[in-house]
Amino acid sequence: MDRYKVAVIGVGMVGEQIISILRERDLPIEWPPKVYATRERTETLAGEQFLVEEVSEDSFKDADVVLFAGKEGAKGASVQWRACAEAAGALCIDNSSDFRMDLGVPLVVPEVNLDAVELHHRFIASPNCSTIQMVMTLAPLHRAATVKRVVVSTYQ
């Protein structure tokens, strides 16, 4: 079986959770995934030591999948590096808020609307964590009896 080459851009709480879930799920990826941030350093992520490399245009050349983990520097990592990652041919999943409202970028919760992803999409966005949990619950209810309105307050 082929193993995918994964790059994680960002090492904060989100990046660490991505690393943890990649390990936990035992996905068919080369381990360890490449990890990038604004500067090179060693980080302990999910209990494991990683060499975090400084992100550059070359970071994406061998990546099959790029997981953007939020902000890296003054702007979102995906805002800065999306074009490079797509040009390198990687499938990109953005976990930041930068493209959530962009009509040209599918906003995807795989268990709910994976059909929103088409073969030509090389970049998709992930909703906010509270939204994901909510739509996972609402989707089957909506299929059974159309939901017309939901009022939600989150205190994050």
XYZ file of N, CA and C in Angstrom:
468
model
N 0.831 -1.174 0.000
C 0.000 0.000 0.000
C 0.880 1.243 0.000
N 0.518 2.222 -0.813
C 1.245 3.483 -0.836
C 0.960 4.280 0.424
N 1.942 5.017 0.848
C 1.781 5.898 2.002
C 1.861 7.335 1.520
N 0.968 8.156 2.028
C 0.908 9.556 1.632
C 1.926 10.372 2.417
N 2.471 11.376 1.742
C 3.390 12.308 2.385
C 2.568 13.499 2.846
N 2.586 13.730 4.159
C 1.761 14.771 4.766
C 2.650 15.865 5.335
N 2.212 17.106 5.140
C 2.866 18.263 5.746
C 1.846 18.980 6.621
N 2.254 19.317 7.828
C 1.420 20.090 8.750
C 2.063 21.457 8.891
N 1.283 22.495 8.604
C 1.798 23.857 8.683
C 1.192 24.510 9.918
N 2.020 24.668 10.958
C 1.571 25.266 12.207
C 1.703 24.288 13.360
N 2.204 24.775 14.491
C 2.485 23.880 15.611
C 1.807 24.296 16.910
N 0.790 25.115 16.841
C 0.056 25.476 18.054
C -0.832 24.325 18.497
N -1.889 24.662 19.232
C -2.793 23.627 19.743
C -3.423 22.829 18.614
N -3.790 23.490 17.530
C -4.430 22.799 16.411
C -3.438 21.862 15.727
N -2.241 22.355 15.465
C -1.224 21.514 14.841
C -0.899 20.296 15.682
N -0.824 20.488 16.989
C -0.550 19.364 17.881
C -1.688 18.340 17.845
N -2.923 18.804 17.794
C -4.058 17.882 17.712
C -4.059 17.123 16.387
N -3.688 17.806 15.315
C -3.602 17.133 14.015
C -2.580 16.001 14.085
N -1.409 16.284 14.645
C -0.365 15.261 14.796
C -0.892 14.094 15.627
N -1.546 14.403 16.729
C -2.076 13.371 17.617
C -3.089 12.477 16.889
N -3.978 13.086 16.135
C -5.011 12.322 15.428
C -4.401 11.511 14.284
N -3.421 12.065 13.591
C -2.752 11.292 12.536
C -2.128 10.029 13.115
N -1.519 10.148 14.271
C -0.896 8.995 14.934
C -1.967 8.007 15.421
N -2.982 8.528 16.075
C -4.050 7.696 16.661
C -4.792 6.879 15.610
N -5.045 7.468 14.467
C -5.846 6.801 13.435
C -5.048 5.840 12.583
N -3.728 5.867 12.720
C -2.868 4.967 11.962
C -3.188 5.020 10.472
N -3.274 6.228 9.972
C -3.572 6.448 8.555
C -2.386 6.027 7.693
N -2.623 5.745 6.421
C -1.523 5.325 5.539
C -0.659 6.508 5.104
N 0.098 7.040 6.080
C 0.991 8.154 5.786
C 2.407 7.785 6.194
N 3.361 8.449 5.567
C 4.748 8.286 5.985
C 4.902 8.960 7.339
N 5.499 8.250 8.277
C 5.690 8.824 9.612
C 7.151 9.089 9.851
N 7.500 10.202 10.379
C 6.628 11.260 10.842
C 6.234 12.193 9.698
N 5.114 12.894 9.866
C 4.769 13.898 8.860
C 5.766 15.050 8.956
N 5.911 15.783 7.894
C 6.748 16.981 7.921
C 5.965 18.056 8.669
N 6.637 18.802 9.519
C 5.996 19.862 10.288
C 6.749 21.156 10.026
N 5.987 22.219 9.747
C 6.580 23.507 9.388
C 5.958 24.627 10.205
N 6.757 25.678 10.422
C 6.285 26.876 11.109
C 7.152 28.049 10.649
N 7.035 29.177 11.313
C 7.753 30.380 10.897
C 9.256 30.310 11.142
N 9.663 29.416 12.047
C 11.103 29.265 12.287
C 11.421 27.806 12.640
N 12.665 27.427 12.376
C 13.089 26.050 12.667
C 13.336 25.888 14.159
N 12.924 24.735 14.688
C 13.123 24.418 16.088
C 12.710 22.973 16.339
N 12.965 22.494 17.536
C 12.475 21.186 17.952
C 11.285 21.426 18.869
N 10.209 20.679 18.643
C 8.992 20.810 19.455
C 8.532 19.419 19.871
N 7.947 19.343 21.041
C 7.278 18.122 21.465
C 5.809 18.303 21.124
N 5.320 17.461 20.222
C 3.933 17.517 19.779
C 3.300 16.161 20.033
N 2.227 16.150 20.786
C 1.526 14.902 21.119
C 2.488 13.881 21.729
N 3.418 14.382 22.561
C 4.338 13.492 23.265
C 5.518 13.003 22.459
N 5.702 13.522 21.255
C 6.789 13.061 20.384
C 7.616 14.257 19.918
N 8.924 14.076 19.862
C 9.814 15.140 19.399
C 9.738 15.273 17.884
N 9.601 16.499 17.394
C 9.579 16.780 15.964
C 10.562 17.881 15.646
N 11.250 17.728 14.526
C 12.013 18.834 13.980
C 11.008 19.664 13.188
N 10.764 20.868 13.633
C 9.874 21.790 12.930
C 10.758 22.617 12.015
N 10.486 22.523 10.718
C 11.294 23.252 9.745
C 10.644 24.588 9.422
N 11.457 25.527 8.982
C 10.909 26.817 8.554
C 10.198 26.626 7.223
N 8.960 27.082 7.155
C 8.167 26.911 5.942
C 8.722 27.791 4.826
N 8.775 27.210 3.627
C 9.245 27.926 2.438
C 8.537 27.339 1.225
N 8.778 27.888 0.074
C 8.158 27.365 -1.149
C 8.516 25.896 -1.377
N 9.697 25.496 -0.967
C 10.143 24.107 -1.156
C 9.442 23.116 -0.217
N 8.770 23.606 0.802
C 8.132 22.730 1.790
C 7.058 21.839 1.184
N 6.517 22.214 0.052
C 5.367 21.528 -0.505
C 5.692 20.601 -1.671
N 6.946 20.588 -2.112
C 7.289 19.890 -3.353
C 7.006 18.391 -3.325
N 7.119 17.741 -2.176
C 6.879 16.300 -2.111
C 5.592 15.933 -1.376
N 4.846 16.940 -0.932
C 3.660 16.668 -0.109
C 2.471 16.237 -0.967
N 1.805 15.164 -0.520
C 0.539 14.755 -1.140
C -0.620 15.510 -0.503
N -0.517 15.717 0.810
C -1.557 16.387 1.579
C -0.901 17.433 2.468
N -1.486 18.643 2.469
C -1.030 19.720 3.354
C -2.180 20.079 4.276
N -1.909 20.027 5.576
C -2.898 20.375 6.579
C -2.491 21.701 7.214
N -3.248 22.744 6.931
C -2.961 24.061 7.490
C -3.605 24.151 8.867
N -2.796 24.474 9.869
C -3.265 24.443 11.257
C -3.391 25.840 11.850
N -3.950 26.756 11.106
C -4.219 28.079 11.672
C -3.172 29.101 11.322
N -2.906 29.980 12.252
C -2.018 31.112 12.005
C -0.565 30.714 12.143
N 0.247 31.272 11.306
C 1.705 31.177 11.397
C 2.234 32.545 11.011
N 2.556 33.348 11.965
C 3.020 34.688 11.678
C 1.847 35.663 11.672
N 2.013 36.759 10.952
C 1.020 37.834 10.970
C -0.279 37.457 10.281
N -0.202 36.625 9.257
C -1.392 36.194 8.518
C -1.575 34.697 8.697
N -2.728 34.211 8.272
C -2.960 32.778 8.314
C -1.973 32.051 7.412
N -1.562 30.878 7.850
C -0.606 30.082 7.072
C -1.155 29.784 5.683
N -2.451 29.483 5.597
C -3.029 29.149 4.296
C -3.061 30.353 3.368
N -3.251 31.547 3.919
C -3.238 32.763 3.090
C -1.857 32.928 2.464
N -0.830 32.682 3.262
C 0.543 32.866 2.787
C 1.006 31.755 1.849
N 0.568 30.512 2.095
C 1.190 29.375 1.433
C 0.265 28.552 0.544
N -0.995 28.899 0.454
C -1.943 28.117 -0.353
C -1.470 27.951 -1.787
N -1.103 29.041 -2.425
C -0.724 28.995 -3.843
C 0.464 28.060 -4.066
N 1.449 28.115 -3.185
C 2.621 27.231 -3.320
C 2.224 25.770 -3.175
N 1.380 25.484 -2.194
C 0.971 24.100 -1.950
C 0.151 23.564 -3.117
N -0.776 24.363 -3.621
C -1.585 23.919 -4.758
C -0.726 23.746 -6.008
N 0.192 24.672 -6.231
C 1.068 24.589 -7.407
C 1.923 23.327 -7.359
N 2.255 22.874 -6.160
C 3.050 21.648 -5.999
C 2.195 20.395 -6.182
N 0.872 20.568 -6.295
C -0.015 19.433 -6.535
C -0.597 18.796 -5.285
N -0.407 19.433 -4.146
C -0.914 18.859 -2.897
C -2.414 19.104 -2.734
N -3.062 18.186 -2.066
C -4.431 18.383 -1.617
C -4.315 19.140 -0.300
N -5.026 20.262 -0.180
C -4.887 21.128 0.988
C -6.177 21.176 1.789
N -6.035 21.052 3.096
C -7.171 21.172 4.010
C -6.814 22.263 5.012
N -7.639 23.308 5.033
C -7.375 24.474 5.861
C -8.244 24.443 7.108
N -7.606 24.449 8.261
C -8.327 24.438 9.522
C -8.429 25.831 10.134
N -8.004 26.859 9.417
C -8.114 28.227 9.920
C -9.458 28.814 9.489
N -9.691 30.039 9.874
C -10.932 30.719 9.477
C -10.763 31.513 8.190
N -9.582 31.504 7.605
C -9.277 32.392 6.487
C -10.132 32.194 5.238
N -10.552 30.980 4.953
C -11.304 30.723 3.723
C -12.707 30.165 3.978
N -13.156 30.212 5.210
C -14.462 29.631 5.546
C -15.631 30.322 4.846
N -15.493 31.572 4.558
C -16.587 32.313 3.915
C -16.336 32.535 2.425
N -15.295 31.941 1.879
C -14.955 32.083 0.466
C -15.843 31.146 -0.353
N -16.673 31.711 -1.220
C -17.611 30.903 -2.001
C -16.914 29.937 -2.954
N -15.656 30.183 -3.265
C -14.916 29.304 -4.163
C -14.219 28.149 -3.463
N -14.346 28.089 -2.146
C -13.676 27.050 -1.364
C -14.738 26.218 -0.645
N -14.812 24.921 -0.925
C -15.792 24.082 -0.226
C -15.527 24.060 1.280
N -16.586 24.255 2.051
C -16.525 24.164 3.505
C -17.072 22.788 3.859
N -16.208 21.900 4.365
C -16.540 20.482 4.402
C -16.461 19.873 5.804
N -17.511 19.152 6.155
C -17.509 18.207 7.267
C -17.747 16.867 6.580
N -16.718 16.029 6.447
C -16.828 14.828 5.604
C -18.035 13.945 5.877
N -18.412 13.794 7.126
C -19.544 12.935 7.465
C -20.884 13.543 7.047
N -20.882 14.828 6.705
C -22.124 15.529 6.368
C -22.202 15.892 4.892
N -21.144 16.470 4.343
C -21.215 16.967 2.964
C -19.963 16.692 2.140
N -19.447 15.494 2.230
C -18.277 15.125 1.433
C -18.545 15.298 -0.056
N -19.804 15.215 -0.452
C -20.158 15.405 -1.863
C -19.854 16.820 -2.360
N -19.560 17.757 -1.459
C -19.186 19.112 -1.861
C -17.784 19.154 -2.466
N -17.009 18.098 -2.234
C -15.648 18.020 -2.762
C -15.693 17.334 -4.114
N -15.137 17.997 -5.101
C -15.054 17.436 -6.450
C -13.590 17.237 -6.807
N -13.338 16.440 -7.824
C -11.962 16.100 -8.186
C -11.083 17.312 -8.447
N -11.650 18.391 -8.967
C -10.828 19.559 -9.279
C -10.478 20.398 -8.046
N -11.121 20.132 -6.912
C -10.810 20.886 -5.695
C -9.490 20.398 -5.109
N -8.555 21.302 -4.997
C -7.267 20.988 -4.371
C -7.161 21.658 -3.003
N -8.186 22.459 -2.661
C -8.156 23.218 -1.409
C -9.561 23.231 -0.822
N -9.691 22.739 0.402
C -10.984 22.770 1.081
C -10.786 23.361 2.472
N -11.868 23.891 3.029
C -11.815 24.480 4.362
C -12.616 23.642 5.336
N -12.230 23.746 6.583
C -12.919 23.056 7.667
C -13.638 24.104 8.510
N -14.888 23.851 8.891
C -15.598 24.818 9.726
C -15.000 24.912 11.128
N -15.478 25.877 11.882
C -15.125 26.029 13.280
C -15.498 24.757 14.040
N -14.750 24.454 15.096
C -14.963 23.219 15.852
C -16.384 23.105 16.409
N -16.954 24.187 16.890
C -18.319 24.104 17.423
C -19.331 23.865 16.302
N -19.051 24.381 15.120
C -19.941 24.159 13.971
C -19.912 22.697 13.546
N -18.745 22.107 13.538
C -18.625 20.701 13.145
C -19.484 19.823 14.050
N -19.355 20.014 15.345
C -20.145 19.208 16.286
C -21.641 19.408 16.076
N -22.021 20.657 15.830
C -23.438 20.962 15.657
C -24.001 20.321 14.392
N -23.294 20.449 13.271
C -23.848 19.893 12.030
C -23.819 18.372 12.020
N -22.889 17.779 12.764
C -22.889 16.316 12.880
C -24.181 15.839 13.540
N -24.680 16.607 14.471
C -25.924 16.271 15.156
C -27.142 16.664 14.323
N -27.075 17.832 13.697
C -28.237 18.343 12.959
C -28.466 17.638 11.624
N -27.425 17.155 10.981
C -27.582 16.557 9.644
C -28.591 15.419 9.616
N -28.512 14.428 10.508
C -29.514 13.359 10.456
C -30.912 13.853 10.835
N -30.979 14.825 11.733
C -32.286 15.401 12.082
C -32.889 16.123 10.885
N -32.031 16.835 10.161
C -32.499 17.571 8.980
C -32.989 16.608 7.894
N -32.279 15.493 7.734
C -32.717 14.507 6.738
C -34.070 13.904 7.111
N -34.304 13.709 8.405
C -35.560 13.106 8.864
C -36.719 14.101 8.860
N -36.432 15.322 9.260
C -37.477 16.360 9.333
C -36.784 17.696 9.142
N -37.013 18.343 8.037
C -36.293 19.553 7.663
C -36.177 20.554 8.816
N -34.942 20.896 9.146
C -34.672 21.910 10.167
C -34.725 23.266 9.473
N -35.526 24.159 9.993
C -35.682 25.473 9.369
C -34.820 26.536 10.014
N -34.542 26.396 11.304
C -33.757 27.423 11.980
C -33.107 26.832 13.222
N -31.908 27.299 13.482
C -31.185 26.918 14.687
C -30.611 28.197 15.279
N -30.768 28.382 16.548
C -30.181 29.527 17.250
C -29.090 28.986 18.158
N -27.880 29.515 17.983
C -26.727 28.981 18.695
C -25.941 30.117 19.323
N -25.453 29.901 20.509
C -24.510 30.814 21.152
C -23.318 29.983 21.595
N -22.125 30.449 21.265
C -20.929 29.772 21.753
C -20.105 30.789 22.543
N -19.422 30.319 23.527
C -18.599 31.170 24.377
C -17.195 30.573 24.405
N -16.463 30.839 23.354
C -15.149 30.224 23.196
C -14.060 31.122 23.743
